[in-house]
């Protein structure tokens, strides 16, 4: 990929604790949700020693020349820590690694996709239009579950907060409107998670929507909240979750009006 007439360093991996050093060196916002990034070194000498070790690792990987960070790495972190739009991905699964964390960051000229597994964070610099597919590729590809789309009202004039929480936790058929959920609970879920989307509005990131995904031997489906004048509904849809999530992100980003994804 080219940016500004030259080839980008497209992919690189960094220890999570070294990420904190890079951000601190640049003076950029300490915004890396949902990644687990810890500060190392409470005493001055301990901190200085760790920073020196981190820079040595980064220099060995070609990300730091001993004086400054690679231009592409610096540009990537500028977008990653202060995006105009961000996607937060959290996933759990019954195999190793048990938890996977991801972040997608966008500005009109560049996107950054990051994935954390254990102590390493893998970064990829992308054209903005390619970010939805890159993030969705974190989700294993399962066929749709054998079920019909179904919606459950979880909030509205005739429902209080306790009712909303109970309606999605109780077994299918135990409350009006939940009978159609039986096929969704027929198989154990082995992989699940959520994609949270935020857009910058007046200098602050504002939540624009969340889609949850559920995968198992019986197939896959998504759940998504939908608010109307009549109340708030939780929509369950059998689908290939990876494809659904990629298209959902494309549509939402296109509606935001800057990236043409």
mmCIF file of C-alpha atoms in Angstrom:
data_model
loop_
_atom_site.group_PDB
_atom_site.id
_atom_site.type_symbol
_atom_site.label_atom_id
_atom_site.label_comp_id
_atom_site.label_asym_id
_atom_site.label_seq_id
_atom_site.Cartn_x
_atom_site.Cartn_y
_atom_site.Cartn_z
ATOM 1 C CA UNK A 1 0.000 0.000 0.000
ATOM 2 C CA UNK A 2 1.212 3.513 -0.764
ATOM 3 C CA UNK A 3 0.678 6.622 1.331
ATOM 4 C CA UNK A 4 1.991 10.003 0.264
ATOM 5 C CA UNK A 5 3.808 8.434 -2.694
ATOM 6 C CA UNK A 6 5.776 5.799 -0.774
ATOM 7 C CA UNK A 7 5.242 2.257 0.456
ATOM 8 C CA UNK A 8 3.931 1.914 3.990
ATOM 9 C CA UNK A 9 5.216 -0.414 6.672
ATOM 10 C CA UNK A 10 1.905 -2.267 6.560
ATOM 11 C CA UNK A 11 2.205 -4.719 9.448
ATOM 12 C CA UNK A 12 4.134 -4.837 12.699
ATOM 13 C CA UNK A 13 3.784 -6.419 16.137
ATOM 14 C CA UNK A 14 4.556 -4.799 19.488
ATOM 15 C CA UNK A 15 4.522 -5.990 23.093
ATOM 16 C CA UNK A 16 1.512 -4.444 24.816
ATOM 17 C CA UNK A 17 3.726 -2.827 27.442
ATOM 18 C CA UNK A 18 5.912 -1.355 24.678
ATOM 19 C CA UNK A 19 2.813 0.208 23.119
ATOM 20 C CA UNK A 20 2.511 2.347 26.237
ATOM 21 C CA UNK A 21 6.100 3.523 25.733
ATOM 22 C CA UNK A 22 5.408 4.511 22.114
ATOM 23 C CA UNK A 23 2.316 6.483 23.104
ATOM 24 C CA UNK A 24 4.106 8.154 26.024
ATOM 25 C CA UNK A 25 7.048 9.125 23.793
ATOM 26 C CA UNK A 26 4.710 10.771 21.287
ATOM 27 C CA UNK A 27 2.594 12.563 23.878
ATOM 28 C CA UNK A 28 -0.543 11.258 22.197
ATOM 29 C CA UNK A 29 -3.814 10.340 23.966
ATOM 30 C CA UNK A 30 -3.668 7.164 26.019
ATOM 31 C CA UNK A 31 -6.655 5.733 24.180
ATOM 32 C CA UNK A 32 -6.307 2.070 23.239
ATOM 33 C CA UNK A 33 -9.604 0.520 24.365
ATOM 34 C CA UNK A 34 -10.145 -2.468 24.555
ATOM 35 C CA UNK A 35 -6.486 -3.506 24.609
ATOM 36 C CA UNK A 36 -4.768 -4.378 27.875
ATOM 37 C CA UNK A 37 -1.801 -2.012 27.974
ATOM 38 C CA UNK A 38 0.021 -1.605 31.279
ATOM 39 C CA UNK A 39 2.493 0.984 32.522
ATOM 40 C CA UNK A 40 5.795 -0.569 33.605
ATOM 41 C CA UNK A 41 8.024 1.138 36.167
ATOM 42 C CA UNK A 42 6.878 3.051 39.227
ATOM 43 C CA UNK A 43 10.282 4.354 40.335
ATOM 44 C CA UNK A 44 12.182 6.662 37.971
ATOM 45 C CA UNK A 45 15.144 4.301 37.583
ATOM 46 C CA UNK A 46 12.877 1.322 36.949
ATOM 47 C CA UNK A 47 10.904 3.261 34.364
ATOM 48 C CA UNK A 48 14.000 4.540 32.574
ATOM 49 C CA UNK A 49 15.429 1.021 32.402
ATOM 50 C CA UNK A 50 12.217 -0.381 30.933
ATOM 51 C CA UNK A 51 11.916 2.421 28.354
ATOM 52 C CA UNK A 52 15.494 1.720 27.239
ATOM 53 C CA UNK A 53 14.687 -1.990 26.883
ATOM 54 C CA UNK A 54 11.513 -1.221 24.941
ATOM 55 C CA UNK A 55 13.288 1.117 22.542
ATOM 56 C CA UNK A 56 15.996 -1.503 21.990
ATOM 57 C CA UNK A 57 13.317 -4.053 21.034
ATOM 58 C CA UNK A 58 11.605 -1.554 18.752
ATOM 59 C CA UNK A 59 14.931 -0.655 17.146
ATOM 60 C CA UNK A 60 15.701 -4.337 16.553
ATOM 61 C CA UNK A 61 12.319 -4.674 14.829
ATOM 62 C CA UNK A 62 12.997 -1.652 12.615
ATOM 63 C CA UNK A 63 10.338 0.509 14.257
ATOM 64 C CA UNK A 64 12.738 2.967 15.934
ATOM 65 C CA UNK A 65 16.119 4.190 14.667
ATOM 66 C CA UNK A 66 17.541 5.109 18.060
ATOM 67 C CA UNK A 67 16.363 8.700 17.756
ATOM 68 C CA UNK A 68 12.814 8.605 16.432
ATOM 69 C CA UNK A 69 10.076 6.229 15.375
ATOM 70 C CA UNK A 70 9.593 5.080 11.801
ATOM 71 C CA UNK A 71 7.357 7.567 9.959
ATOM 72 C CA UNK A 72 4.734 4.933 9.166
ATOM 73 C CA UNK A 73 4.626 3.686 12.745
ATOM 74 C CA UNK A 74 4.243 7.266 13.946
ATOM 75 C CA UNK A 75 1.466 7.949 11.429
ATOM 76 C CA UNK A 76 -0.298 4.741 12.425
ATOM 77 C CA UNK A 77 -0.228 5.579 16.117
ATOM 78 C CA UNK A 78 -1.493 9.097 15.369
ATOM 79 C CA UNK A 79 -4.628 7.550 13.850
ATOM 80 C CA UNK A 80 -4.873 4.704 16.375
ATOM 81 C CA UNK A 81 -4.866 6.941 19.462
ATOM 82 C CA UNK A 82 -6.929 9.844 18.098
ATOM 83 C CA UNK A 83 -9.336 8.532 15.446
ATOM 84 C CA UNK A 84 -12.424 10.101 13.928
ATOM 85 C CA UNK A 85 -14.131 6.714 14.179
ATOM 86 C CA UNK A 86 -13.260 3.634 16.199
ATOM 87 C CA UNK A 87 -14.485 0.038 16.373
ATOM 88 C CA UNK A 88 -13.952 -1.868 19.623
ATOM 89 C CA UNK A 89 -13.992 -5.666 19.303
ATOM 90 C CA UNK A 90 -14.185 -8.088 22.226
ATOM 91 C CA UNK A 91 -14.450 -11.833 21.712
ATOM 92 C CA UNK A 92 -14.365 -14.963 23.856
ATOM 93 C CA UNK A 93 -14.049 -18.558 22.709
ATOM 94 C CA UNK A 94 -13.763 -22.072 24.091
ATOM 95 C CA UNK A 95 -10.307 -22.590 22.544
ATOM 96 C CA UNK A 96 -6.943 -20.843 22.937
ATOM 97 C CA UNK A 97 -6.628 -17.949 23.200
ATOM 98 C CA UNK A 98 -9.787 -17.662 25.330
ATOM 99 C CA UNK A 99 -10.066 -13.909 24.708
ATOM 100 C CA UNK A 100 -9.327 -11.848 21.613
ATOM 101 C CA UNK A 101 -9.372 -8.051 21.575
ATOM 102 C CA UNK A 102 -9.393 -5.798 18.532
ATOM 103 C CA UNK A 103 -9.535 -2.125 17.639
ATOM 104 C CA UNK A 104 -10.161 -0.395 14.359
ATOM 105 C CA UNK A 105 -9.307 3.296 14.026
ATOM 106 C CA UNK A 106 -10.169 5.576 11.115
ATOM 107 C CA UNK A 107 -9.258 8.916 9.706
ATOM 108 C CA UNK A 108 -10.082 9.927 6.114
ATOM 109 C CA UNK A 109 -6.570 9.083 4.846
ATOM 110 C CA UNK A 110 -5.684 5.970 6.859
ATOM 111 C CA UNK A 111 -7.058 3.115 8.963
ATOM 112 C CA UNK A 112 -5.361 0.978 11.588
ATOM 113 C CA UNK A 113 -6.480 -2.501 12.639
ATOM 114 C CA UNK A 114 -5.007 -3.951 15.834
ATOM 115 C CA UNK A 115 -5.537 -7.388 17.372
ATOM 116 C CA UNK A 116 -4.308 -8.491 20.796
ATOM 117 C CA UNK A 117 -3.729 -12.082 21.749
ATOM 118 C CA UNK A 118 -1.955 -12.587 25.085
ATOM 119 C CA UNK A 119 0.840 -10.001 25.448
ATOM 120 C CA UNK A 120 1.331 -9.024 21.799
ATOM 121 C CA UNK A 121 -0.607 -6.524 19.710
ATOM 122 C CA UNK A 122 -0.503 -6.933 15.925
ATOM 123 C CA UNK A 123 -0.998 -3.751 13.880
ATOM 124 C CA UNK A 124 -1.977 -3.383 10.248
ATOM 125 C CA UNK A 125 -2.147 -0.084 8.345
ATOM 126 C CA UNK A 126 -4.877 -0.057 5.703
ATOM 127 C CA UNK A 127 -6.855 2.129 3.319
ATOM 128 C CA UNK A 128 -10.026 3.114 5.226
ATOM 129 C CA UNK A 129 -12.275 1.124 2.867
ATOM 130 C CA UNK A 130 -10.496 -2.114 3.826
ATOM 131 C CA UNK A 131 -10.984 -1.802 7.586
ATOM 132 C CA UNK A 132 -14.472 -3.403 7.848
ATOM 133 C CA UNK A 133 -13.327 -6.645 6.204
ATOM 134 C CA UNK A 134 -10.106 -6.697 8.229
ATOM 135 C CA UNK A 135 -11.975 -6.408 11.528
ATOM 136 C CA UNK A 136 -14.666 -8.886 10.509
ATOM 137 C CA UNK A 137 -11.972 -11.438 9.637
ATOM 138 C CA UNK A 138 -11.387 -11.793 13.390
ATOM 139 C CA UNK A 139 -14.707 -13.679 13.511
ATOM 140 C CA UNK A 140 -14.622 -17.359 12.420
ATOM 141 C CA UNK A 141 -16.838 -18.117 9.434
ATOM 142 C CA UNK A 142 -19.824 -20.250 10.460
ATOM 143 C CA UNK A 143 -22.988 -20.870 8.411
ATOM 144 C CA UNK A 144 -26.239 -19.331 9.652
ATOM 145 C CA UNK A 145 -28.105 -21.100 12.433
ATOM 146 C CA UNK A 146 -31.330 -22.816 11.352
ATOM 147 C CA UNK A 147 -33.782 -20.274 12.728
ATOM 148 C CA UNK A 148 -36.096 -17.476 11.678
ATOM 149 C CA UNK A 149 -35.313 -13.824 12.402
ATOM 150 C CA UNK A 150 -36.928 -12.802 15.668
ATOM 151 C CA UNK A 151 -37.270 -9.606 17.687
ATOM 152 C CA UNK A 152 -37.950 -9.111 21.390
ATOM 153 C CA UNK A 153 -39.002 -5.808 22.909
ATOM 154 C CA UNK A 154 -36.616 -4.951 25.747
ATOM 155 C CA UNK A 155 -37.679 -1.392 26.578
ATOM 156 C CA UNK A 156 -40.685 0.790 25.954
ATOM 157 C CA UNK A 157 -43.660 2.511 27.568
ATOM 158 C CA UNK A 158 -44.981 -0.773 28.990
ATOM 159 C CA UNK A 159 -41.609 -2.263 29.993
ATOM 160 C CA UNK A 160 -39.287 -1.239 32.803
ATOM 161 C CA UNK A 161 -35.540 -1.913 33.012
ATOM 162 C CA UNK A 162 -36.010 -5.080 35.082
ATOM 163 C CA UNK A 163 -38.407 -6.458 32.483
ATOM 164 C CA UNK A 164 -35.913 -5.718 29.717
ATOM 165 C CA UNK A 165 -33.096 -7.613 31.393
ATOM 166 C CA UNK A 166 -35.310 -10.543 32.335
ATOM 167 C CA UNK A 167 -36.854 -10.939 28.880
ATOM 168 C CA UNK A 168 -33.546 -11.788 27.235
ATOM 169 C CA UNK A 169 -32.277 -14.011 30.069
ATOM 170 C CA UNK A 170 -35.282 -16.237 30.640
ATOM 171 C CA UNK A 171 -35.834 -19.307 28.516
ATOM 172 C CA UNK A 172 -37.750 -19.083 25.271
ATOM 173 C CA UNK A 173 -41.483 -19.227 25.732
ATOM 174 C CA UNK A 174 -41.463 -18.121 29.354
ATOM 175 C CA UNK A 175 -42.539 -14.584 28.449
ATOM 176 C CA UNK A 176 -44.670 -13.231 25.609
ATOM 177 C CA UNK A 177 -42.560 -12.572 22.534
ATOM 178 C CA UNK A 178 -39.713 -14.937 23.382
ATOM 179 C CA UNK A 179 -41.178 -18.114 21.896
ATOM 180 C CA UNK A 180 -39.269 -17.628 18.650
ATOM 181 C CA UNK A 181 -35.929 -17.686 20.468
ATOM 182 C CA UNK A 182 -35.986 -21.446 21.095
ATOM 183 C CA UNK A 183 -33.858 -22.327 18.018
ATOM 184 C CA UNK A 184 -31.231 -19.801 19.103
ATOM 185 C CA UNK A 185 -30.655 -21.617 22.395
ATOM 186 C CA UNK A 186 -30.723 -25.140 20.947
ATOM 187 C CA UNK A 187 -26.932 -25.284 20.531
ATOM 188 C CA UNK A 188 -24.145 -24.273 22.913
ATOM 189 C CA UNK A 189 -22.224 -21.137 21.935
ATOM 190 C CA UNK A 190 -18.469 -21.667 21.537
ATOM 191 C CA UNK A 191 -17.486 -18.230 20.196
ATOM 192 C CA UNK A 192 -19.160 -14.938 21.001
ATOM 193 C CA UNK A 193 -18.386 -11.264 21.225
ATOM 194 C CA UNK A 194 -19.356 -7.794 20.142
ATOM 195 C CA UNK A 195 -18.429 -4.958 17.801
ATOM 196 C CA UNK A 196 -18.947 -1.462 19.238
ATOM 197 C CA UNK A 197 -18.848 1.506 16.869
ATOM 198 C CA UNK A 198 -18.051 5.099 17.875
ATOM 199 C CA UNK A 199 -17.886 8.300 15.807
ATOM 200 C CA UNK A 200 -16.260 11.561 16.792
ATOM 201 C CA UNK A 201 -18.810 14.307 17.343
ATOM 202 C CA UNK A 202 -17.721 17.744 18.528
ATOM 203 C CA UNK A 203 -14.386 16.394 19.595
ATOM 204 C CA UNK A 204 -15.698 13.384 21.526
ATOM 205 C CA UNK A 205 -16.298 9.779 20.498
ATOM 206 C CA UNK A 206 -20.000 8.956 20.653
ATOM 207 C CA UNK A 207 -21.475 5.449 20.636
ATOM 208 C CA UNK A 208 -23.163 4.730 17.301
ATOM 209 C CA UNK A 209 -24.178 1.090 17.725
ATOM 210 C CA UNK A 210 -23.260 -2.406 18.854
ATOM 211 C CA UNK A 211 -23.686 -5.798 17.193
ATOM 212 C CA UNK A 212 -23.160 -9.009 19.167
ATOM 213 C CA UNK A 213 -22.279 -12.289 17.457
ATOM 214 C CA UNK A 214 -22.785 -15.893 18.607
ATOM 215 C CA UNK A 215 -21.267 -18.985 16.970
ATOM 216 C CA UNK A 216 -21.492 -22.696 17.702
ATOM 217 C CA UNK A 217 -21.892 -26.127 16.154
ATOM 218 C CA UNK A 218 -25.428 -25.202 15.135
ATOM 219 C CA UNK A 219 -24.295 -22.137 13.201
ATOM 220 C CA UNK A 220 -24.103 -18.418 13.800
ATOM 221 C CA UNK A 221 -26.333 -15.432 14.448
ATOM 222 C CA UNK A 222 -26.163 -11.811 15.539
ATOM 223 C CA UNK A 223 -28.150 -9.743 18.021
ATOM 224 C CA UNK A 224 -28.585 -6.014 17.592
ATOM 225 C CA UNK A 225 -30.599 -3.371 19.432
ATOM 226 C CA UNK A 226 -33.046 -1.296 17.416
ATOM 227 C CA UNK A 227 -34.875 1.728 18.810
ATOM 228 C CA UNK A 228 -38.177 2.973 17.407
ATOM 229 C CA UNK A 229 -40.880 5.326 18.640
ATOM 230 C CA UNK A 230 -42.598 2.290 20.155
ATOM 231 C CA UNK A 231 -39.590 1.198 22.190
ATOM 232 C CA UNK A 232 -36.317 -0.681 21.967
ATOM 233 C CA UNK A 233 -36.076 -4.106 20.400
ATOM 234 C CA UNK A 234 -33.396 -6.786 20.343
ATOM 235 C CA UNK A 235 -33.235 -8.275 16.852
ATOM 236 C CA UNK A 236 -31.886 -11.817 16.419
ATOM 237 C CA UNK A 237 -30.758 -12.692 12.886
ATOM 238 C CA UNK A 238 -29.305 -15.991 11.600
ATOM 239 C CA UNK A 239 -26.402 -15.130 9.314
ATOM 240 C CA UNK A 240 -22.757 -15.591 8.472
ATOM 241 C CA UNK A 241 -21.677 -13.214 11.224
ATOM 242 C CA UNK A 242 -18.394 -12.275 9.557
ATOM 243 C CA UNK A 243 -20.207 -11.098 6.435
ATOM 244 C CA UNK A 244 -22.925 -9.316 8.395
ATOM 245 C CA UNK A 245 -20.432 -7.410 10.553
ATOM 246 C CA UNK A 246 -18.335 -6.314 7.579
ATOM 247 C CA UNK A 247 -21.404 -4.983 5.759
ATOM 248 C CA UNK A 248 -22.775 -3.325 8.894
ATOM 249 C CA UNK A 249 -19.504 -1.438 9.365
ATOM 250 C CA UNK A 250 -19.395 -0.439 5.688
ATOM 251 C CA UNK A 251 -22.937 0.905 5.836
ATOM 252 C CA UNK A 252 -22.459 2.789 9.102
ATOM 253 C CA UNK A 253 -19.168 4.344 8.009
ATOM 254 C CA UNK A 254 -20.658 5.336 4.649
ATOM 255 C CA UNK A 255 -23.583 6.969 6.472
ATOM 256 C CA UNK A 256 -21.090 8.880 8.589
ATOM 257 C CA UNK A 257 -20.126 10.485 5.310
ATOM 258 C CA UNK A 258 -16.344 10.772 5.289
ATOM 259 C CA UNK A 259 -14.756 7.534 4.249
ATOM 260 C CA UNK A 260 -16.765 6.089 1.377
ATOM 261 C CA UNK A 261 -16.253 2.568 2.698
#
